[in-house]
Coordinates of C-alpha atoms and ligand atoms in Angstrom, one line a residue:
X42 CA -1.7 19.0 21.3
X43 CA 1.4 17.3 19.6
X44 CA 0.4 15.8 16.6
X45 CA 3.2 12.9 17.0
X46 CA 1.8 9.3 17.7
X47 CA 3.4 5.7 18.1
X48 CA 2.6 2.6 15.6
X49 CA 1.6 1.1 18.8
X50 CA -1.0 3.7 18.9
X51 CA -1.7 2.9 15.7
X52 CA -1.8 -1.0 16.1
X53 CA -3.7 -0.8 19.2
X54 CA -6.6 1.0 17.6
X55 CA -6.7 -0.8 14.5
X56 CA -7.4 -3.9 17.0
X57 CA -9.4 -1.6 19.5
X58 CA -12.0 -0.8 16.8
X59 CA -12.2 -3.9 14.5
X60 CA -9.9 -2.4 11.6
X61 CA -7.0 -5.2 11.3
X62 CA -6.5 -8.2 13.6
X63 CA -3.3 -10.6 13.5
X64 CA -4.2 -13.8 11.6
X65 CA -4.5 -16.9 13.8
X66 CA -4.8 -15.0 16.9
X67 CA -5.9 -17.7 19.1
X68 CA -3.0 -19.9 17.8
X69 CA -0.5 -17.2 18.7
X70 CA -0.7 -15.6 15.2
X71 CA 1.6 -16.2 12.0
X72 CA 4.2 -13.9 11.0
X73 CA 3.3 -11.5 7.9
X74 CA -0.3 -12.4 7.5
X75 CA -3.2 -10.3 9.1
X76 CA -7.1 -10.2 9.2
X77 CA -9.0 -7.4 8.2
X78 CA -11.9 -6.9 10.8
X79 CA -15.3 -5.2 9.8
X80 CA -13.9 -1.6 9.7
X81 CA -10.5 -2.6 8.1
X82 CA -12.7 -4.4 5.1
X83 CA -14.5 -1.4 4.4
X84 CA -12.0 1.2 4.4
X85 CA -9.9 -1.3 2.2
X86 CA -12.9 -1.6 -0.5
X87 CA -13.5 1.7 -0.3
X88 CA -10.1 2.5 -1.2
X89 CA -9.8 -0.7 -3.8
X90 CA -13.5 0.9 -5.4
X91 CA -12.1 4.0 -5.7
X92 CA -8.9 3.0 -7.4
X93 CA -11.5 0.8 -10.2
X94 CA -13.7 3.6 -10.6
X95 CA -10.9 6.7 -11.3
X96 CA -8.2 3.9 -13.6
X97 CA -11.2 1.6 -14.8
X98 CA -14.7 3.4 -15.2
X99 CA -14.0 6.9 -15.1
X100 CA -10.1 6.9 -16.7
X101 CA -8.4 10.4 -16.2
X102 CA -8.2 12.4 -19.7
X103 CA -4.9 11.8 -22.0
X104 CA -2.7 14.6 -22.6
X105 CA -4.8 15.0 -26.1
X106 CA -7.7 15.7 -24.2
X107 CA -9.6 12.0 -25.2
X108 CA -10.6 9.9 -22.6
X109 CA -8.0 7.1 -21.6
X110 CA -9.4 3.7 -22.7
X111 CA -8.5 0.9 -19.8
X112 CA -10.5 -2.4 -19.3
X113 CA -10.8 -4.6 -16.1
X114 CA -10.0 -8.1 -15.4
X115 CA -9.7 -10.7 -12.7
X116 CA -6.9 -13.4 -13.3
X117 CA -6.0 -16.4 -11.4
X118 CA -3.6 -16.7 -8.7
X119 CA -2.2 -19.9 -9.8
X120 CA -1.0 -20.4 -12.9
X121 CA 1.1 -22.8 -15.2
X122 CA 4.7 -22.6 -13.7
X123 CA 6.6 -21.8 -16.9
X124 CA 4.6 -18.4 -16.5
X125 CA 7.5 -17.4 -13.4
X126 CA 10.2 -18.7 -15.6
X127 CA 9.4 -16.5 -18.6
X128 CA 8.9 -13.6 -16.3
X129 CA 11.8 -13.7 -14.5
X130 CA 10.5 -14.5 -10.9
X131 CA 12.0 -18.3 -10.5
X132 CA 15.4 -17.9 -10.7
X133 CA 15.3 -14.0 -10.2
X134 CA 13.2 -12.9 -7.8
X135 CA 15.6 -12.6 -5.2
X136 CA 15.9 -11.0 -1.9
X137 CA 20.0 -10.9 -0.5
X138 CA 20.1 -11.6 3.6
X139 CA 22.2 -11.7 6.4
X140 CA 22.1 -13.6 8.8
X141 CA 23.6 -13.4 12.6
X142 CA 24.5 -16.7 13.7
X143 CA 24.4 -15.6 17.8
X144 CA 21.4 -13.8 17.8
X145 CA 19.9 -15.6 14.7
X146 CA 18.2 -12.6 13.3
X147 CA 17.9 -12.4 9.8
X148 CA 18.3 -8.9 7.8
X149 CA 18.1 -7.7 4.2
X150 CA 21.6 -6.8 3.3
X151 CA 20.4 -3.2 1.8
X152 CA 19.4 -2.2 4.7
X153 CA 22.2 -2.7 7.0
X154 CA 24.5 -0.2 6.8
X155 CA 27.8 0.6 9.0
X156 CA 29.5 3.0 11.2
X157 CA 33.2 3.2 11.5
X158 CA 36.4 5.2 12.6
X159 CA 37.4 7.2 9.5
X160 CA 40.9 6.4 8.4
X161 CA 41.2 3.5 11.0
X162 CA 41.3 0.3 8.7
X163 CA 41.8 -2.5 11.4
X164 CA 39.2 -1.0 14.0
X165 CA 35.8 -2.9 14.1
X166 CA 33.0 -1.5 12.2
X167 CA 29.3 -1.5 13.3
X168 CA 26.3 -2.5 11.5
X169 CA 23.3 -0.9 11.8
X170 CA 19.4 -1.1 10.5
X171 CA 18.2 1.5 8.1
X172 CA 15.5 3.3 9.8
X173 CA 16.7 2.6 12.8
X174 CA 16.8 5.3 15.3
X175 CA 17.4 3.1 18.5
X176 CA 20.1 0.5 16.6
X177 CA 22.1 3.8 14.8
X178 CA 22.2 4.9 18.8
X179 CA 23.4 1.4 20.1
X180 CA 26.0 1.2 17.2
X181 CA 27.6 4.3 17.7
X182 CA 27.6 3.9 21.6
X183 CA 29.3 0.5 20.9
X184 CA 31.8 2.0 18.9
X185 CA 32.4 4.7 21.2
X186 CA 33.1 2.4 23.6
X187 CA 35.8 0.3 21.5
X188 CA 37.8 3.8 20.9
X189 CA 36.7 4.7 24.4
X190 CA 36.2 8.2 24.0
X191 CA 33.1 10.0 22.0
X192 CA 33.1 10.5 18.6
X193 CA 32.1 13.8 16.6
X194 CA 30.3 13.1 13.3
X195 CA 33.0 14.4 11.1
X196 CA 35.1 11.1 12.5
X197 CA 32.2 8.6 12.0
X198 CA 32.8 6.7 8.6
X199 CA 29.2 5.3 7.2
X200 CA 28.4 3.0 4.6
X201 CA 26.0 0.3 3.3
X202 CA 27.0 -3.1 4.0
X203 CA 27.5 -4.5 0.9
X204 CA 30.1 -2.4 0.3
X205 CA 32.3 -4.2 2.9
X206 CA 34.6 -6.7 1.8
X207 CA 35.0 -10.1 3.3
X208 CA 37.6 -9.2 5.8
X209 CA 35.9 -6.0 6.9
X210 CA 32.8 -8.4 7.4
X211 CA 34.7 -10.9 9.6
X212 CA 35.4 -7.4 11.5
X213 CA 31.5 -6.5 11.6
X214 CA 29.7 -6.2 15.1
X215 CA 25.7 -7.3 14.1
X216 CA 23.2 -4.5 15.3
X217 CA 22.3 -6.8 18.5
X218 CA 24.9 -9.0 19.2
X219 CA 28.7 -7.5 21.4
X220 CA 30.2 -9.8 19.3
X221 CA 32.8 -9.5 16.5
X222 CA 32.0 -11.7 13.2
X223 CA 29.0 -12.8 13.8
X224 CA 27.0 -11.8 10.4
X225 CA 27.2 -14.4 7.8
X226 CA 28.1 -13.0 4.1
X227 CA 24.7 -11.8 1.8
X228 CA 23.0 -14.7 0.8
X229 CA 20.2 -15.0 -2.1
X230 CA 16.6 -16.6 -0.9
X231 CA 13.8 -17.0 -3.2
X232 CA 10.1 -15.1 -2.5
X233 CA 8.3 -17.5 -4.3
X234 CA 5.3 -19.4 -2.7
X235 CA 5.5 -22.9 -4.0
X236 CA 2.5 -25.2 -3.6
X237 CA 1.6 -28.5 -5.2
X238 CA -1.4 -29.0 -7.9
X239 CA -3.1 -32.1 -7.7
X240 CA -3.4 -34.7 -5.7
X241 CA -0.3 -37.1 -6.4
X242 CA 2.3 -34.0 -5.2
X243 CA 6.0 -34.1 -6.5
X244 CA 8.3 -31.6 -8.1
X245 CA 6.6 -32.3 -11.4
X246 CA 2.9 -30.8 -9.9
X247 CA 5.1 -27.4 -8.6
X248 CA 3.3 -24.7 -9.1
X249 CA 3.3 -21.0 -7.5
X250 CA 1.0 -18.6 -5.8
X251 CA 1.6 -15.4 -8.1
X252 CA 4.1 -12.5 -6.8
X253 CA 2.3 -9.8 -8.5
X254 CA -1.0 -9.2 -10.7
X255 CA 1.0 -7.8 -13.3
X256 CA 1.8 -11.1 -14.7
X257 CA -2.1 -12.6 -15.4
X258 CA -2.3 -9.4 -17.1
X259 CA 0.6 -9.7 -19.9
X260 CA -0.9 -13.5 -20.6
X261 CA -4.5 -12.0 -21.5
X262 CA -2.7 -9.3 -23.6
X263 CA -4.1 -11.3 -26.8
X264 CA -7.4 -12.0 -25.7
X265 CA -8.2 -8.9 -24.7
X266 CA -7.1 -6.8 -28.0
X267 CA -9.2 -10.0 -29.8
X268 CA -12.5 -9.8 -27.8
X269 CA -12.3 -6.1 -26.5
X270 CA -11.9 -3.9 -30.1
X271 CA -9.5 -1.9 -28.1
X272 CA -6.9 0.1 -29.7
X273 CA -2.8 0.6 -28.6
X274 CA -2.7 3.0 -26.5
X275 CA -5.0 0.8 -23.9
X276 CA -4.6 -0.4 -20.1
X277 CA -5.5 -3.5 -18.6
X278 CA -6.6 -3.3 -14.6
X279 CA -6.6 -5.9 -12.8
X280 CA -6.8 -5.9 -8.4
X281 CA -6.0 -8.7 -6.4
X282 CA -4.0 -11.0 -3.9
X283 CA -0.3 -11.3 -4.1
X284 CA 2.0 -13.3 -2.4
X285 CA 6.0 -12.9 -1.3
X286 CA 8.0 -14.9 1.2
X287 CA 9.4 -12.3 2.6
X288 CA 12.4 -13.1 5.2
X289 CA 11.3 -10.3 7.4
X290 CA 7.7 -8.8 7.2
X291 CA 7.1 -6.0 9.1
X292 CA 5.7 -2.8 10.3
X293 CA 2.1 -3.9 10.7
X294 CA 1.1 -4.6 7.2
X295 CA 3.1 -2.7 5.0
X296 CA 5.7 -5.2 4.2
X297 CA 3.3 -8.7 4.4
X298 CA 3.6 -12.7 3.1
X299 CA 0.3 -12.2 1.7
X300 CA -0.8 -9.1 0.6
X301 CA -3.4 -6.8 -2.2
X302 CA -1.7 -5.1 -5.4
X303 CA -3.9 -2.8 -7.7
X304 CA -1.9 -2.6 -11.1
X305 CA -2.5 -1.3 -14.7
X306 CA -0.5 -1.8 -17.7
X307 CA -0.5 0.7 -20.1
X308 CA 0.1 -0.7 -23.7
X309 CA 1.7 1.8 -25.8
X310 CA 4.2 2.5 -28.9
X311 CA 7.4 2.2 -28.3
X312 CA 7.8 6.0 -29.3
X313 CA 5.2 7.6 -27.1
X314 CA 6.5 5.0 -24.0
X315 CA 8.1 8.1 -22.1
X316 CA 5.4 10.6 -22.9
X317 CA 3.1 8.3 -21.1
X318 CA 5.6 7.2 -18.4
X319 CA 6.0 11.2 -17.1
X320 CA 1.6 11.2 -17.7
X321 CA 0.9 8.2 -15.3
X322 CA 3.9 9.2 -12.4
X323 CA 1.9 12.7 -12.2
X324 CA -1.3 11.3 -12.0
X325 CA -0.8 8.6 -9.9
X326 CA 1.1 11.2 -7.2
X327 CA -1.9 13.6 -7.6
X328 CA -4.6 10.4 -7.1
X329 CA -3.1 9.7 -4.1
X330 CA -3.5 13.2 -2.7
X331 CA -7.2 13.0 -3.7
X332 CA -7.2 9.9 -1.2
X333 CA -6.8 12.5 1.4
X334 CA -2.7 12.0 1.6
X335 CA -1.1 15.3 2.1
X336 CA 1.7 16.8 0.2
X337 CA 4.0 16.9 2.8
X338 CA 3.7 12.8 3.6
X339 CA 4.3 12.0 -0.1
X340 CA 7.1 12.0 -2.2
X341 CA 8.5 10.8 -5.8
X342 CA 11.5 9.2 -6.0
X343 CA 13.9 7.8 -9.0
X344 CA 15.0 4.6 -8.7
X345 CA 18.9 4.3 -8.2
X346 CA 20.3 2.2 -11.2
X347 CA 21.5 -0.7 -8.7
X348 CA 17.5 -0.9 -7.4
X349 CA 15.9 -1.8 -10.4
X350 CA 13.4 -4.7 -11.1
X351 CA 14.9 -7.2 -13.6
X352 CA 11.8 -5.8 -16.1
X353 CA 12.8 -2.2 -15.6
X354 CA 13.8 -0.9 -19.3
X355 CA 17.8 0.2 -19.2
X356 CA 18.0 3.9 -19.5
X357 CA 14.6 4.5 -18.3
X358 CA 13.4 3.0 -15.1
X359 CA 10.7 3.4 -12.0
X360 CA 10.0 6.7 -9.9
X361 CA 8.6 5.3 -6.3
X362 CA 5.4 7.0 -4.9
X363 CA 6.7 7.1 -1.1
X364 CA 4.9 7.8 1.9
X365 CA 6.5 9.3 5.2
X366 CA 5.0 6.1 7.4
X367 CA 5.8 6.5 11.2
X368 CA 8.0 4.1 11.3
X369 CA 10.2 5.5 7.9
X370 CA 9.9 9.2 9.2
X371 CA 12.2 11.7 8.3
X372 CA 12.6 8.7 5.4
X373 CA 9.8 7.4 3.6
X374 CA 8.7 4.0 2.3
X375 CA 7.3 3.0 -0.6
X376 CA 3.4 2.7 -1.8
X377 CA 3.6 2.5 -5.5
X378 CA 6.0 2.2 -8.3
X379 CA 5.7 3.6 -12.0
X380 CA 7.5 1.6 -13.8
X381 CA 9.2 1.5 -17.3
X382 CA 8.8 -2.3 -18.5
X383 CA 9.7 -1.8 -22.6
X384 CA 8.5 -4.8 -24.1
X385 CA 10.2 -7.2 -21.9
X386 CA 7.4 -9.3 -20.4
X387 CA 5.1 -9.9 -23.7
X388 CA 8.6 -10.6 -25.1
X389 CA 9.4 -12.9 -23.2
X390 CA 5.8 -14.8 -23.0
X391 CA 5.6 -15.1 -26.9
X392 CA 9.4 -16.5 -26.7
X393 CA 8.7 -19.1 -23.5
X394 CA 5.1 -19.8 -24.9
X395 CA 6.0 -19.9 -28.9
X396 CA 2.9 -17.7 -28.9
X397 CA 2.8 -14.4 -31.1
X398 CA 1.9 -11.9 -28.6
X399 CA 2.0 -8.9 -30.5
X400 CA -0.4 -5.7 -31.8
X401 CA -1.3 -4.8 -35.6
X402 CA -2.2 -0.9 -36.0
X403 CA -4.2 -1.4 -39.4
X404 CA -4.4 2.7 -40.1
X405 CA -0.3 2.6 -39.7
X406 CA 0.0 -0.9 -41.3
X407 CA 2.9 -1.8 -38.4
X408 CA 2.8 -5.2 -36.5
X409 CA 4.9 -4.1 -33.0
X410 CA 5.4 -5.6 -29.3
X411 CA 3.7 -2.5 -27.2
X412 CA 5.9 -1.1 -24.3
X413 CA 3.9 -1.0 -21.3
X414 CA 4.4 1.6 -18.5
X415 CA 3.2 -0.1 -15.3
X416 CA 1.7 2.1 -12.1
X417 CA 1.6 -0.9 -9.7
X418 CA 0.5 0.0 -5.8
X419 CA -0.4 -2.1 -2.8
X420 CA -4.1 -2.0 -1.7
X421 CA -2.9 -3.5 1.4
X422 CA 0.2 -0.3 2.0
X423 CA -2.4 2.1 0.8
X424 CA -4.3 0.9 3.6
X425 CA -1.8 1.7 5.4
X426 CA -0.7 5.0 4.7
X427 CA -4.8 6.3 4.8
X428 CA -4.7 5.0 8.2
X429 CA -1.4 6.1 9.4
X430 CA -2.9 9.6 7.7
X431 CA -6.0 9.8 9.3
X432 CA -4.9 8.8 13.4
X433 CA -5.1 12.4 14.6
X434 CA -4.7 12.3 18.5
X435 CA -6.8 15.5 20.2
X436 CA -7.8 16.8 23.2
X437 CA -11.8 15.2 23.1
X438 CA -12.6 12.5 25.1
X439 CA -11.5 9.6 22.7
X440 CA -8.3 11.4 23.1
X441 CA -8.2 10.8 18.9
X442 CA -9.8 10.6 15.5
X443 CA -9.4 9.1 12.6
X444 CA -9.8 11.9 10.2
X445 CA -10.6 9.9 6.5
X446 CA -11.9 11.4 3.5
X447 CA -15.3 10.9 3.6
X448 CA -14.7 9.2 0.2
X449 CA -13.2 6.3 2.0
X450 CA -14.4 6.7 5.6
X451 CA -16.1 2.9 6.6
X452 CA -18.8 4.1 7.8
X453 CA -20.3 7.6 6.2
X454 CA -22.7 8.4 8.9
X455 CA -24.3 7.2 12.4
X456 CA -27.6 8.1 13.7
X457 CA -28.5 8.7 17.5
X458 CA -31.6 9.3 19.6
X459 CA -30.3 11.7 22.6
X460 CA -32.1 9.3 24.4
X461 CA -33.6 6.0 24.1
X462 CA -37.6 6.9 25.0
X463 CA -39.5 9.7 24.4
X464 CA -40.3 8.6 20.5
X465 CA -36.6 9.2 19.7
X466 CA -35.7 5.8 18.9
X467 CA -38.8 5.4 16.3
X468 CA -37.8 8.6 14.5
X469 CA -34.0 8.0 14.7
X470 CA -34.6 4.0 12.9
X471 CA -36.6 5.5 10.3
X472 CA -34.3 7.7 9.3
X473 CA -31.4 4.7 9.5
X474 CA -33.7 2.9 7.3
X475 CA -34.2 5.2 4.5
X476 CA -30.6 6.8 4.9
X477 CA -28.7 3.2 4.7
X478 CA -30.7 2.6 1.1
X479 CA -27.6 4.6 -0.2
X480 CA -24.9 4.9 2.7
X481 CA -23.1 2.5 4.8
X482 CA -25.0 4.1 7.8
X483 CA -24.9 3.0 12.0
X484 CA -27.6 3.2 14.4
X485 CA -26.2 3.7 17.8
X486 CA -28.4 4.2 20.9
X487 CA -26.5 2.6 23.3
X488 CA -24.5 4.5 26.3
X489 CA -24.1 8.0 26.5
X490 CA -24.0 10.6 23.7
X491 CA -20.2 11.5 24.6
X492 CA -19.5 7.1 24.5
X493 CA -21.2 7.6 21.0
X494 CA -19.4 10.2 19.7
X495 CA -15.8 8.9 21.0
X496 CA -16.7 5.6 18.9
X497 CA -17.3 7.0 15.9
X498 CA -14.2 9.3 16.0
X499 CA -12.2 6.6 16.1
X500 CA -13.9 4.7 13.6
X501 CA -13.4 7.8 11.5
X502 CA -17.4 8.3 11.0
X503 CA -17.5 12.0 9.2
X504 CA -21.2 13.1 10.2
X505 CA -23.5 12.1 13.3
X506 CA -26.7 12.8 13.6
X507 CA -28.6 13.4 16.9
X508 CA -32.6 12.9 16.9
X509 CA -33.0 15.1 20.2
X510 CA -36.2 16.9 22.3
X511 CA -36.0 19.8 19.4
X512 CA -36.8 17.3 16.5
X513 CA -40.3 16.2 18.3
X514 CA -41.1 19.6 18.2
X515 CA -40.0 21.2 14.8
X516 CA -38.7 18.4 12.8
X517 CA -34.8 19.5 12.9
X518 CA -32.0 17.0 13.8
X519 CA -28.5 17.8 14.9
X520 CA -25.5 17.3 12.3
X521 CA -22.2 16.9 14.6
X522 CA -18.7 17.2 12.0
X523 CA -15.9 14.8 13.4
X524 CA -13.1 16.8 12.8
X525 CA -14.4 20.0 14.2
X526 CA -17.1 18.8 16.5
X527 CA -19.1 21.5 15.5
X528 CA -22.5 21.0 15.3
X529 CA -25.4 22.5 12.9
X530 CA -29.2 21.9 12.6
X531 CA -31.1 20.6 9.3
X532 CA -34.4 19.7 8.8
X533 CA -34.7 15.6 9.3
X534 CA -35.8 16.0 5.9
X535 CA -32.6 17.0 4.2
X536 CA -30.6 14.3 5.7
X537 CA -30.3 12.4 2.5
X538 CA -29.6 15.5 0.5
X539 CA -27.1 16.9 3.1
X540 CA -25.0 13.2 3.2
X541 CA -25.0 13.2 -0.4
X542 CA -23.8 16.5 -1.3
X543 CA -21.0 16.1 1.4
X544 CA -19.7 12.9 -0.1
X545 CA -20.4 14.1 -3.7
X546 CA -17.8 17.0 -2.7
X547 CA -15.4 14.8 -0.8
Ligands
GAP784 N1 4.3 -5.6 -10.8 C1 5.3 -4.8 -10.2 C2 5.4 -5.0 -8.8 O1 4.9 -6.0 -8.2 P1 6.6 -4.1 -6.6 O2 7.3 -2.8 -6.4 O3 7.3 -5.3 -6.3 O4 6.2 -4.1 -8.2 C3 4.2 -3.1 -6.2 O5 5.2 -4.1 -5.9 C4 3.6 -2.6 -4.9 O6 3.1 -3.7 -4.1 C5 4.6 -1.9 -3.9 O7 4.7 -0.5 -4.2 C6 3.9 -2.1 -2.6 O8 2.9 -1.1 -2.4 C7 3.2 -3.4 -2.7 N2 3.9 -4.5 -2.1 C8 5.0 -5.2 -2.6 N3 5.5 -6.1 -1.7 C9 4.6 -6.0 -0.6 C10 4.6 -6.7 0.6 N4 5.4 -7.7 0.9 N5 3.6 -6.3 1.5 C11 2.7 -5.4 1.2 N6 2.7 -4.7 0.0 C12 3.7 -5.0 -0.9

């Protein structure tokens, strides 16, 4: 059975089985927001719980060998718009697009990129979308048919298209227009969500829904060493909502208006900044695979020097964490950065706030501005990437499975009488009562064993047990395992045990 599978595929189960639902449905939707159903919520907290627990209550060691000391906080969304200004975001936090005035789509302008004849300066060159399979095809048929003849690949000139000048842009088919000169030059729109504070509304009550956590984080800098007896090196947590005006959201929810971040800055000396940076890339990659991503889907990558954040310290910069999503494969797309921020950002807050935000280290006697290395990942793209992970299509009935470590998985277990008579159901709710104490547990007794089992595979549900005619007789239920479908007895007595240890292991 070909392991390959569509986003559709995707999509359609994630709507099929209560994961993630467009928001506004009934309204016709709203582009780059979604819902998260019942199953969606789940496997998102589980995700967001495990990402608190391993950076937050349970810290990884340091490379001394002491535990890593990093508290939690929760800031809010909106805050005083000077914040944006001293961070960079209003005024900077940029996005350059094209447009096409026929077809009036709108693209980023680093990820169009171009096909030409090589040598051939007046000829017309193509544009294409990164990532693209179907618009590389349809750009290079296009310009096949301009030379009228078919092109090897050692002929085809390629390059991004900001590298074109003005004239070769006036020469520029778009990727779905015939047309010559239709794509306007790169132009810069802001990401900002603006909204108004108060009641009376003008520019004077602007304020902004935050772009990142990171930012709550750096203004609580001083309360936290005040109130927390923490000591440089520390990290602050925080996990939240984020928002971005994105000009083109897409693929599902990976690139969203509206979306969750799970970020940690890591206060630090200035000299021990890149020991720490190479620390929390490696662990970060590894944490990931403990999520259940493979090797193979995962990948870190250097930022080039032209893709760095205006907070990325010069020389030093931000590895990606990239995943290969369906829709980026052979590529990948990113799911976290590590980045390098130097003391930029409580620089800048004590210079726009007249504030001292800075850190006295009483054994050293030095008063210093901590560097801060910043491991920053979506919630909502991790989401993502565990789902796009887990959609394993198979011969069974459901046709697929969802194959989550059981870490994560929504729902842990389900539990189902072979039949509904015959003192099944009494035995099979007990145990759902006593089991569901701990575990997010499902009683199912509906339709027929096969229906029940083809459910839970695709909600990803790791163990089913089956109360059957044996268990009346010698107390022993049926354990069915999702991804094998093999199937064991324990005594009903064990089931507890037997969930635990699995999970405990997972
Ligand atoms: N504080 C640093 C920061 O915000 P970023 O690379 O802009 O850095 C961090 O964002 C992570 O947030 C990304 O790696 C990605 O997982 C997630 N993210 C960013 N924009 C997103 C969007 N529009 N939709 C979903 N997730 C997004």
């Amino acid at each position: 059975m070909s392991n390959e599978y569509s986003m559709e595929d995707l999509v359609s189960l994630c709507k099929r089985r209560g994961f993630i639902f467009p928001a506004s449905e009934i309204y016709g939707g709203i582009n780059g927001f979604w819902d998260y159903g019942p199953m969606g919520t789940e496997l998102k907290n589980n995700l967001r719980d495990a990402w608190w627990h391993d950076m937050v209550h349970c810290p990884p060691m340091g490379p001394d060998g002491e535990p890593l000391s990093i508290v939690g906080i929760d800031s809010s969304i909106i805050q005083n718009p000077k914040v944006w200004e001293a961070s960079g975001h209003v005024g900077g936090f940029n996005d350059p697009m094209v447009d096409c005035r026929e077809s009036k789509a709108r693209y980023r302008a680093d990820h169009l990129f171009c096909l030409g004849v090589k040598g051939d300066t007046s000829g017309q060159i193509y544009a294409y979308i990164e990532n693209d399979d179907d618009s590389l095809a349809s750009a290079q048929k296009k310009l096949e048919k301009y030379v009228k003849r078919t092109l090897s690949s050692e002929e085809i000139d390629t390059c991004a298209l900001t590298e074109l000048s003005v004239e070769e842009l006036a020469i520029t088919v778009g990727p779905d227009t015939k047309t010559v000169g239709t794509l306007t030059e790169p132009r810069q729109f802001s990401l900002m969500f603006d909204t108004t504070v108060g009641a009376t509304g003008g520019d004077e009550n602007k304020a902004y829904l935050r772009p990142e956590t990171a930012q709550g984080i750096f203004l609580n800098f001083m309360n936290v060493v005040d109130t927390m007896r923490v000591k440089v090196p520390f990290g602050i947590a925080q996990i939240g909502k984020a928002f971005r005006n994105e000009v083109t959201p897409r693929n599902f929810i990976f690139r969203s208006r509206e979306f969750e971040q799970m970020e940690l800055e890591w206060f630090c000396h200035e000299d021990d900044a890149q020991q720490w940076y190479e620390f929390w890339c490696n662990y970060r990659k590894e944490w990931w695979q403990k999520m259940g991503l493979t090797t193979e889907n995962l990948q870190m990558r250097q930022h080039d020097s032209d893709e760095l954040a205006h907070y990325a310290k010069e020389g030093c910069g931000t590895f990606d964490i990239e995943y290969k999503f369906p829709f980026t494969a052979p590529g990948y797309g990113e799911l976290e950065g590590v980045a390098h921020r130097g003391n930029y950002d409580l620089s800048r807050h004590t210079e726009f706030s007249g504030k001292k935000i800075n850190y006295f280290d009483q054994q050293k006697n030095e008063r210093y501005t901590p560097h801060v290395i910043e491991p920053s990942a979506g919630l909502s793209r991790g989401t993502l990437a565990l789902l796009c992970e887990a959609y394993t299509p198979d011969d069974r009935p459901s046709k697929v499975f969802m194959k989550f470590n059981p870490r994560i998985a929504p729902i842990k277990a389900a539990i189902f009488p072979l039949v509904n008579k015959n003192g099944m159901p009494e035995i099979a709710t007990k145990l759902h009562e006593e089991i569901r104490k701990k575990h997010v547990v499902q009683y199912d007794a509906k339709q027929s064993i096969g229906k029940r089992y083809a459910r839970m595979d695709e909600a990803g549900t790791p163990y089913c047990f089956v109360i059957d005619g044996d268990t009346l007789e010698d107390n022993t239920i049926t354990v069915r395992d999702r991804d094998t479908a093999s199937q064991e007895r324990i005594n009903i007595d064990q089931a507890v045990a037997y969930l635990d240890d699995k999970l405990s292991s997972a």
